Amino acid sequence: MAKKTEKNNDDIGEDVRLALYRSQQEVRQLEKRAYDLFLQNLIKGTSHLCIGQEAIAAGFATAMKPGDWSFCTYRGHGHTLARGASMTGVLGELMGRECGLLAGKGGSMHLTDVEKGAMGSYAIIGAHLPIAMGAAWKAQYKKTGEVAVCFFGDGTTNIGAFHEALSMSATWKLPVVFVCENNLYMEYTSIGDVTPVEHPAADRAPAYGLPKIIVDGNDADAVYRAARTAFDLARAGGGPSLIEAKTYRHHGHSRADPGKYRPDDEVKAWMARDPIPFYRQRLLDFGVSEASITAIEEEVAAAVNVATEEAKASPPPSQDLILKDVWADGGWAWRN
Amino acid sequence: MAKKTEKNNDDIGEDVRLALYRSQQEVRQLEKRAYDLFLQNLIKGTSHLCIGQEAIAAGFATAMKPGDWSFCTYRGHGHTLARGASMTGVLGELMGRECGLLAGKGGSMHLTDVEKGAMGSYAIIGAHLPIAMGAAWKAQYKKTGEVAVCFFGDGTTNIGAFHEALSMSATWKLPVVFVCENNLYMEYTSIGDVTPVEHPAADRAPAYGLPKIIVDGNDADAVYRAARTAFDLARAGGGPSLIEAKTYRHHGHSRADPGKYRPDDEVKAWMARDPIPFYRQRLLDFGVSEASITAIEEEVAAAVNVATEEAKASPPPSQDLILKDVWADGGWAWRN
Amino acid sequence: MAELTYRDAVAAGIAQEMERDEDVVFLGEDIAAAGGVFKATVGLLDKFGPERVRDTPIAEQAILGAAMGAAMTGLRPIAEIMFSDFFAVCWDIVVNEIAKTRYMTNGQINLPLVIRTANGGGLRFGAQHSQSIENWAMMIPGLKVVAPSSPADVKGLLAAAIRDPDPVIFFEHKALYPTKGEVPDGEHVEELGKAKILRDGDDLTIAALAAMVPRAVEAAERLKDEHGIECTVVDIRSLVPLDTQTLFREVSKTGRLFTVEENPRLCGWGAELSSLVSEEIFWELDAPIVRITTPHIPLPAADQLEDLTIPSVDRITDTILKSLG
Amino acid sequence: MAELTYRDAVAAGIAQEMERDEDVVFLGEDIAAAGGVFKATVGLLDKFGPERVRDTPIAEQAILGAAMGAAMTGLRPIAEIMFSDFFAVCWDIVVNEIAKTRYMTNGQINLPLVIRTANGGGLRFGAQHSQSIENWAMMIPGLKVVAPSSPADVKGLLAAAIRDPDPVIFFEHKALYPTKGEVPDGEHVEELGKAKILRDGDDLTIAALAAMVPRAVEAAERLKDEHGIECTVVDIRSLVPLDTQTLFREVSKTGRLFTVEENPRLCGWGAELSSLVSEEIFWELDAPIVRITTPHIPLPAADQLEDLTIPSVDRITDTILKSLG
Ligand SMILES: Cc1ncc(C[n+]2csc(CCOP(=O)(O)OP(=O)(O)O)c2C)c(N)n1
Ligand SMILES: Cc1ncc(C[n+]2csc(CCOP(=O)(O)OP(=O)(O)O)c2C)c(N)n1
Ligand SMILES: [Mg+2]
Ligand SMILES: [Mg+2]
């Protein structure tokens, strides 16, 4: 651990910064492992990596309290992990093993860990915005001080559910924070080609009586500060926020996509803004020692290795799961 | 006909003003007759009158060219009529008679007269915005210069389809004009109670890169001018417009509704701004003689009487219509 | 026993449950201040206040999303979708989210919620405000589907739906709102998934739902009075869970099944019942299974046309007579 | 004859029709520059340009509204809904608008349009990207519903759908995209509404659709090889219009019907076929009608679980053997 320098003793502080770095490392290393595993054909189906976007997951999750809720998309491994879900559970789910968070029933696009506040990953564009709003409604009604956070992409700002959720959340002044991770692309189409405004989320905020908020999504400190402000507002009864975080995914949209539609120099410029080396440098600048940084990195690497082995060792889900948990009684009967 | 005064020879001119007045009278008198008929139980089902909102129907329809398309809602009798549909056809449809525009198959909420460019009345909130956009896409692709106009209410601005249609129309720069008739209420709920911005349409325009446009929906001249500007822009390839016309319905939402939820002084203030006496006074101010105004009113009254008698005399639709026109071959067969 | 309308039984059922459990909340368009466009929720706002009875914007995805999010975090929401036709604008939240989330999450998420809606035709509202869509809901795994035919069942089954730990789609029939019937005093809760035998007869079995139930009963009376034919009439009441025991027993008894449904023909619930019977109790059948449905067309608006389209007492009677030969 | 993949047959069918008729336009998400997420529309942008082949935002209501508005004003649009599960977010435009408008307007409005979509499971995509929803479409009056099982049918039926004057929902099966087959050279157009007999046998009749067709054929081969049981296999191909003549003829011949569908059980199209048969040719039946379906559950994601859920060759074979006793 570094001696706290004055510089690293600002509104964020060293402990939080180390947590932010650790969280980014966990997401990055786990996603890289997922990539290796699907190259080995140990992960079936699809997978949407968030490599390049880790600062957003880390920044928000670190600012959240236990009891707060995250709602994310199919690109949700990072957000789920950042809330504290087990690495084994995440990898196991991707691999369709019994140890998976959902015992293989959901798959890569639906990671959920309710105990940790990771309230689900939703694979239909836009659907989870109104759902997150509903959680916030519960918090408002019960006056519990919980906040719901909803992550989604730039492409999601053009679908109807976005509009309905923003509009009703703002009217009801609900404690929900909408976070648009603008990585410039839908699947293979540039968001600029299909959207009539420059900032697909922020430019829409005034339509709901909300301020335009844009943050550097590759700087975990900036994300963390924006999150804190939005959470404070929400808990104070000030209603929702809509935050647009600019970022970039390093890989293609999903495992099937090499991402060739992106201009080389765009890719190069964004790779140079990789959030993780950037944040590592900030830690060094703030006086954290190389050794303590490396220690984090190695701890994470070790944890990812353990999780990989555990997931590989886990059996496929038992067949009787198929007919379980359609209903709250644990069963699936639709007849007597 | 009055001698054209200089005053009545402005950018609108007397001929158009007389047309605007006639159109408003037609809508008003026909809607009043519809009201009488459903009090007599000759109109079944529901009916949504546009009494109080006639200036919008008249202003837009008068500015449209043959070949342009109107898309409206269940509150669409006025818009359909203003495009030239027959009064007998409208009343006949409301009464479920063979002479109805749709031979009774559609009913009050679905008036359509394709030959006149009245491309349908849609009863699911929001649905017709993307459909109107589709017509505009055809005009753009075929370079025909047609414009699509889509009328809807304030309550419609909170549903997803509104957002999707505005966003894609603006991106594709389609020749479609979206007209929000803000009559301050959904069914029984004040729009202000469920919307986070003051002007439910205009305040959303910037979210689509469009200018805020608000017009006095009770002044047919103002509406006509706004329409002309929007059509010129659309035909010049400048893309869509979103126009919010402030207005008020004199009756309840539908025949079932006495409209008691509205404050007395609000109703009184708006009744004093009734578009028809207001426009009548403008004609007088501009030098049109009382006699020529009365002549229009009486011609319209006579036409409404004729239509009423024709519709009453028309038989119920023939039973075999039930199994007609599911398909383009005129039939309904789903099997061989 | 008090006599209530079907309409008032809705408010009575909701009030009973809101009094019992403060986690029950209610949202929808025009449901609070106005008491609902069918006046089925009058008085709830006054009784329970604007934090529990909330008017929403016209945004059905937001309404059902709100219900789902609130249910998964501990409330027991009731959402109204004003006309069942409007399920089409929020179908994703119903079928992809509400219906699947418990299963996908391996049981991590509970969704105790009810979606009430006005279903069915007969009011001359035309093709977009008159549909019977209970088959839309039945075909989706993960939804319970209830459709009462009497005020007592409205109250009792609605209460049961609200207490049920799973999502329930509750179809009120808009043509039945003004009908009256006895409703038990005091707390009244029925059980989901039990069909009800309304008439007992040995010649044939009619299975019906919602507004088709009184028509089936009337047809049965006419068949008895005019032709001496004795019909069993089963009110299915709940499509999911489905009471196949009662159905099979009553069909086995008579050897003949007629289903009466308001759904347009293809893939209506009558088809499901028919396929169940001809797969599982085929050898009990003495004659073809006959489905009486709305023809496979959109609904016309004009009164004479609508009356010809939806199964009527006449059509039920005639079809049965023709089939008996 | 050339060998094409099912995937390439899609682009071939669209290209054939776009070449023929400049009113045919095509829109959807990622369909132009990227050639579709399933690579089924590669090359169309280059061939026909960005005015006819247009990428859209993620806005399915806008996509289908655009198709409908363009169709009613004179174009013949093809719209892609990337995964059939996403019909849920634009269901209103499909069922309340596209399906009903001709009827409601007494025939004033024509809607010659096609909505293509990737349907079905088998790719381990989980419950929201694997559904078989052809029954959702079949139950709505006003929609034609087609689901090819081979590359030749993809091309020929897609061409027919594009030429058809009514709205057609065209279900491509995502697990079939890589499969190969002979496709006739030159212009190739099939007729909608004709089932196809793939095997002829006297013991029983199997009716199947899309990805269930090759499985049914394989099961039939196994039943013959291992048990000497001769099966007729009917590829239904089109649910609306439905070729009941072929179905009834083939069931009458064998006296036994098995349906194999990927839909979850309740109100699947198998139920409709079953109810038709037991209403209209009841006396031709020698045994219960048996439906083989996905159980009435959402689809699980893990490979072993998904494989157990969707009807497999094993399950088809076993169910038939058990039923034959
Ligand atoms: C309603 C719906 N339409 C389309 C899709 C297919 N789809 C999955 S991800 C995606 C792109 C989403 O882009 P964005 O919101 O920017 O999120 P990102 O993938 O960049 O994180 C699309 C079109 C979907 N899942 N749901
Ligand atoms: C999707 C959908 N939700 C709800 C309704 C019921 N409904 C019909 S009209 C209406 C109010 C519409 O208000 P507004 O858009 O302001 O139009 P106005 O009636 O004032 O002309 C509502 C809620 C509907 N038809 N469709
Ligand atoms: Mg993106
Ligand atoms: Mg209004």
Coordinates of C-alpha atoms in Angstrom, one line a residue, chain B:
Chain B
M1 CA -68.1 37.1 -52.0
A2 CA -66.5 40.2 -50.5
K3 CA -64.5 42.6 -52.5
K4 CA -60.9 41.7 -51.7
T5 CA -59.7 44.3 -49.3
E6 CA -56.0 45.1 -49.1
K7 CA -56.0 43.6 -45.7
N8 CA -57.3 40.3 -46.9
N9 CA -54.8 40.1 -49.7
D10 CA -51.8 39.2 -47.6
D11 CA -49.8 36.0 -47.8
I12 CA -52.9 34.0 -47.2
G13 CA -55.5 35.8 -49.2
E14 CA -59.3 35.8 -49.3
D15 CA -59.9 32.6 -51.2
V16 CA -57.9 30.5 -48.9
R17 CA -59.5 32.2 -45.9
L18 CA -62.9 31.4 -47.1
A19 CA -61.8 27.8 -47.6
L20 CA -60.4 27.7 -44.1
Y21 CA -63.7 29.0 -42.7
R22 CA -65.8 26.6 -44.7
S23 CA -63.6 23.7 -43.7
Q24 CA -63.9 24.6 -40.0
Q25 CA -67.7 25.0 -40.3
E26 CA -68.0 21.6 -42.0
V27 CA -66.1 19.9 -39.3
R28 CA -67.9 21.7 -36.5
Q29 CA -71.4 21.1 -37.9
L30 CA -70.7 17.5 -38.8
E31 CA -69.4 16.8 -35.3
K32 CA -72.4 18.4 -33.7
R33 CA -74.6 16.3 -35.8
A34 CA -72.7 13.2 -34.7
Y35 CA -73.3 14.3 -31.1
D36 CA -77.0 14.6 -31.8
L37 CA -77.0 11.2 -33.5
F38 CA -75.4 9.4 -30.7
L39 CA -77.8 11.0 -28.2
Q40 CA -80.5 9.5 -30.4
N41 CA -78.7 6.2 -30.1
L42 CA -78.1 6.1 -33.9
I43 CA -74.4 5.9 -33.4
K44 CA -73.2 2.9 -31.5
G45 CA -69.8 2.2 -30.0
T46 CA -67.6 5.1 -29.2
S47 CA -66.9 8.5 -30.8
H48 CA -64.2 11.1 -30.2
L49 CA -65.3 14.5 -31.3
C50 CA -62.8 17.2 -32.3
I51 CA -65.1 20.2 -31.5
G52 CA -62.8 23.0 -30.5
Q53 CA -59.9 21.7 -32.6
E54 CA -61.2 22.4 -36.1
A55 CA -58.7 25.1 -36.9
I56 CA -55.9 22.5 -37.0
A57 CA -57.7 20.2 -39.4
A58 CA -58.7 23.1 -41.6
G59 CA -55.3 24.8 -41.5
F60 CA -53.4 21.7 -42.5
A61 CA -55.8 20.2 -45.0
T62 CA -56.1 23.5 -46.8
A63 CA -52.3 23.7 -47.1
M64 CA -52.0 20.2 -48.5
K65 CA -51.9 19.2 -52.1
P66 CA -53.7 16.3 -53.7
G67 CA -51.4 13.4 -53.3
D68 CA -50.3 14.4 -49.9
W69 CA -51.3 12.0 -47.1
S70 CA -53.0 12.5 -43.8
F71 CA -52.7 10.0 -40.9
C72 CA -54.8 10.7 -37.9
T73 CA -56.2 9.1 -34.7
Y74 CA -59.6 7.9 -33.5
R75 CA -60.2 11.7 -33.1
G76 CA -60.1 11.9 -36.8
H77 CA -63.5 12.8 -38.2
G78 CA -62.4 16.4 -38.8
H79 CA -59.1 15.5 -40.5
T80 CA -60.8 13.0 -42.8
L81 CA -63.6 15.4 -43.7
A82 CA -61.2 18.2 -44.3
R83 CA -59.3 16.2 -46.9
G84 CA -62.6 15.9 -48.8
A85 CA -64.2 12.7 -47.6
S86 CA -68.0 12.7 -48.1
M87 CA -70.1 13.7 -45.1
T88 CA -72.4 10.8 -45.9
G89 CA -69.5 8.5 -45.8
V90 CA -68.4 9.8 -42.5
L91 CA -71.8 9.8 -40.8
G92 CA -72.6 6.5 -42.4
E93 CA -69.5 4.9 -40.9
L94 CA -70.3 6.3 -37.5
M95 CA -73.8 4.8 -37.8
G96 CA -72.6 1.5 -39.1
R97 CA -74.3 1.7 -42.4
E98 CA -73.5 0.4 -45.9
C99 CA -72.8 3.9 -47.1
G100 CA -70.1 4.4 -44.5
L101 CA -66.5 5.1 -45.7
L102 CA -65.6 1.6 -44.6
A103 CA -69.1 0.1 -45.0
G104 CA -69.2 -0.2 -41.2
K105 CA -66.2 -2.5 -40.9
G106 CA -64.0 0.1 -39.3
G107 CA -66.2 2.4 -37.3
S108 CA -65.7 5.8 -35.8
M109 CA -62.1 5.3 -34.9
H110 CA -60.8 4.2 -38.3
L111 CA -62.1 6.6 -40.9
T112 CA -60.1 6.2 -44.1
D113 CA -60.5 7.6 -47.6
V114 CA -57.5 6.7 -49.6
E115 CA -58.7 8.4 -52.7
K116 CA -58.7 11.7 -50.9
G117 CA -55.3 11.0 -49.2
A118 CA -56.9 10.3 -45.8
M119 CA -54.7 7.3 -45.1
G120 CA -56.4 6.1 -42.1
S121 CA -57.4 6.7 -38.5
Y122 CA -55.4 4.7 -36.0
A123 CA -56.7 3.8 -32.5
I124 CA -53.6 2.5 -30.8
I125 CA -51.7 5.5 -29.4
G126 CA -48.5 6.2 -31.3
A127 CA -48.8 3.6 -34.0
H128 CA -49.4 5.8 -36.9
L129 CA -46.3 8.0 -36.4
P130 CA -44.0 5.3 -37.9
I131 CA -46.6 4.5 -40.5
A132 CA -46.8 8.1 -41.7
M133 CA -43.0 8.1 -41.8
G134 CA -43.2 5.0 -44.1
A135 CA -45.3 6.9 -46.6
A136 CA -42.8 9.7 -46.5
W137 CA -40.1 7.2 -47.2
K138 CA -41.9 6.2 -50.4
A139 CA -42.1 9.8 -51.4
Q140 CA -38.4 10.3 -50.8
Y141 CA -37.5 7.1 -52.7
K142 CA -39.7 7.8 -55.6
K143 CA -38.9 11.5 -55.6
T144 CA -42.6 12.4 -56.0
G145 CA -42.8 15.5 -53.8
E146 CA -45.6 14.1 -51.7
V147 CA -45.7 15.0 -48.0
A148 CA -47.2 12.9 -45.2
V149 CA -48.8 14.6 -42.3
C150 CA -49.4 12.9 -39.0
F151 CA -51.8 14.2 -36.3
F152 CA -51.8 13.0 -32.7
G153 CA -52.4 14.3 -29.2
D154 CA -50.3 15.5 -26.4
G155 CA -50.7 12.2 -24.5
T156 CA -49.1 10.5 -27.5
T157 CA -45.7 12.2 -26.9
N158 CA -44.9 9.8 -24.0
I159 CA -45.2 6.6 -25.8
G160 CA -42.3 4.8 -27.5
A161 CA -43.5 4.9 -31.1
F162 CA -43.4 8.7 -31.0
H163 CA -39.7 8.6 -30.2
E164 CA -38.8 5.9 -32.8
A165 CA -40.7 7.7 -35.5
L166 CA -39.3 11.1 -34.8
S167 CA -35.8 9.9 -34.5
M168 CA -35.7 7.8 -37.7
S169 CA -37.6 10.4 -39.7
A170 CA -35.1 13.1 -38.7
T171 CA -32.1 10.8 -39.5
W172 CA -33.5 9.9 -42.9
K173 CA -34.7 13.5 -43.5
L174 CA -38.1 12.3 -44.6
P175 CA -40.9 14.6 -45.9
V176 CA -43.3 14.1 -42.9
V177 CA -44.9 16.7 -40.7
F178 CA -45.8 15.6 -37.2
V179 CA -48.5 17.6 -35.7
C180 CA -49.2 17.4 -31.9
E181 CA -52.7 18.7 -31.1
N182 CA -52.1 19.6 -27.5
N183 CA -55.5 19.8 -26.0
L184 CA -54.1 19.6 -22.5
Y185 CA -55.6 16.2 -21.7
M186 CA -55.1 12.5 -22.4
E187 CA -58.4 10.8 -21.7
Y188 CA -59.2 12.1 -18.2
T189 CA -55.7 12.9 -17.0
S190 CA -54.0 16.3 -17.5
I191 CA -50.9 16.0 -19.6
G192 CA -49.1 18.2 -17.2
D193 CA -49.5 15.6 -14.4
V194 CA -47.7 12.9 -16.4
T195 CA -45.1 14.7 -18.4
P196 CA -41.8 16.1 -17.3
V197 CA -41.7 19.1 -19.6
E198 CA -44.1 22.0 -20.3
H199 CA -44.6 21.5 -24.0
P200 CA -44.9 17.8 -24.5
A201 CA -44.0 17.9 -28.2
A202 CA -42.0 21.1 -28.7
D203 CA -39.7 20.5 -25.8
R204 CA -38.8 17.2 -27.3
A205 CA -38.0 18.5 -30.8
P206 CA -34.3 19.2 -30.1
A207 CA -33.9 15.6 -29.1
Y208 CA -34.3 14.9 -32.8
G209 CA -32.3 17.9 -34.0
L210 CA -35.5 19.8 -34.8
P211 CA -36.5 23.3 -33.9
K212 CA -39.2 23.9 -31.3
I213 CA -42.4 25.0 -33.1
I214 CA -45.5 26.1 -31.2
V215 CA -48.6 27.5 -32.9
D216 CA -51.9 28.8 -31.8
G217 CA -54.1 25.8 -32.7
N218 CA -57.2 27.8 -32.5
D219 CA -56.2 30.3 -35.2
A220 CA -56.6 28.7 -38.6
D221 CA -54.3 31.3 -40.2
A222 CA -51.4 30.5 -37.8
V223 CA -51.9 26.8 -38.4
Y224 CA -52.0 27.3 -42.1
R225 CA -48.8 29.3 -42.1
A226 CA -47.0 26.8 -40.0
A227 CA -48.2 24.0 -42.3
R228 CA -47.0 25.8 -45.4
T229 CA -43.6 26.4 -44.0
A230 CA -43.3 22.7 -42.9
F231 CA -44.5 21.5 -46.3
D232 CA -42.0 23.7 -48.1
L233 CA -39.2 22.4 -46.0
A234 CA -40.3 18.8 -46.5
R235 CA -40.6 19.1 -50.3
A236 CA -37.2 20.8 -50.5
G237 CA -35.6 17.8 -48.9
G238 CA -35.2 19.5 -45.5
G239 CA -36.8 16.7 -43.6
P240 CA -39.5 16.4 -41.0
S241 CA -41.1 19.0 -38.7
L242 CA -42.7 18.6 -35.3
I243 CA -45.3 21.2 -34.7
E244 CA -47.2 21.6 -31.4
A245 CA -50.6 23.3 -31.8
K246 CA -52.2 24.5 -28.6
T247 CA -55.9 23.8 -28.5
Y248 CA -58.8 22.5 -26.4
R249 CA -61.6 20.0 -26.9
H250 CA -65.0 21.4 -25.9
H251 CA -66.5 18.0 -25.1
G252 CA -65.2 15.1 -23.1
H253 CA -62.7 12.6 -24.4
S254 CA -65.3 10.4 -25.9
R255 CA -69.1 10.0 -25.8
A256 CA -68.8 8.3 -22.4
D257 CA -67.1 11.3 -20.8
P258 CA -68.7 14.4 -19.5
G259 CA -65.3 16.0 -19.0
K260 CA -65.9 16.9 -15.3
Y261 CA -62.2 16.7 -14.4
R262 CA -61.5 20.0 -16.0
P263 CA -61.6 23.2 -13.9
D264 CA -64.5 25.5 -14.8
D265 CA -62.4 28.6 -15.4
E266 CA -60.1 26.6 -17.7
V267 CA -63.1 25.5 -19.7
K268 CA -64.6 29.0 -19.8
A269 CA -61.3 30.6 -20.9
W270 CA -61.0 28.2 -23.8
M271 CA -64.6 28.4 -24.8
A272 CA -64.0 32.1 -25.2
R273 CA -61.2 31.2 -27.6
D274 CA -63.5 29.0 -29.8
P275 CA -61.7 29.0 -33.1
I276 CA -64.9 29.4 -35.2
P277 CA -66.4 32.7 -33.9
F278 CA -62.8 33.9 -33.7
Y279 CA -62.2 33.2 -37.4
R280 CA -65.6 34.5 -38.3
Q281 CA -64.6 37.8 -36.7
R282 CA -61.3 37.8 -38.6
L283 CA -63.2 37.4 -41.9
L284 CA -65.4 40.4 -40.9
D285 CA -62.4 42.4 -39.9
F286 CA -60.8 41.6 -43.2
G287 CA -63.9 42.9 -45.0
V288 CA -65.8 39.8 -45.9
S289 CA -69.5 40.5 -45.8
E290 CA -71.8 39.0 -43.2
A291 CA -73.8 37.7 -46.1
S292 CA -71.1 35.7 -47.6
I293 CA -70.2 34.2 -44.3
T294 CA -73.8 33.3 -43.6
A295 CA -74.0 31.7 -47.0
I296 CA -71.1 29.4 -46.2
E297 CA -72.7 28.5 -42.9
E298 CA -76.0 27.7 -44.5
E299 CA -74.5 25.7 -47.3
V300 CA -72.7 23.6 -44.8
A301 CA -75.8 23.1 -42.7
A302 CA -77.7 22.0 -45.7
A303 CA -75.0 19.6 -46.7
V304 CA -74.9 18.1 -43.2
N305 CA -78.7 17.6 -43.3
V306 CA -78.5 15.9 -46.6
A307 CA -75.7 13.6 -45.4
T308 CA -77.7 12.8 -42.3
E309 CA -80.7 11.8 -44.3
E310 CA -78.6 9.7 -46.7
A311 CA -76.9 8.0 -43.9
K312 CA -80.1 7.2 -42.1
A313 CA -81.6 5.9 -45.3
S314 CA -78.7 3.6 -45.9
P315 CA -79.2 0.0 -44.9
P316 CA -76.9 -1.9 -42.5
P317 CA -73.9 -3.4 -44.2
S318 CA -74.5 -6.7 -46.0
Q319 CA -73.6 -9.7 -43.9
D320 CA -71.2 -11.2 -46.4
L321 CA -68.8 -8.2 -45.8
I322 CA -67.7 -10.0 -42.7
L323 CA -65.8 -12.5 -44.7
K324 CA -64.4 -10.1 -47.2
D325 CA -61.2 -8.3 -47.7
V326 CA -58.9 -9.9 -45.2
W327 CA -56.7 -10.6 -48.3
A328 CA -56.1 -8.7 -51.5
D329 CA -58.1 -11.4 -53.4
G330 CA -61.1 -10.1 -51.5
G331 CA -61.5 -13.2 -49.4
W332 CA -60.6 -14.5 -46.0
A333 CA -59.5 -18.1 -46.6
W334 CA -56.7 -19.2 -44.4
R335 CA -56.8 -22.8 -45.8
N336 CA -57.4 -24.6 -49.0

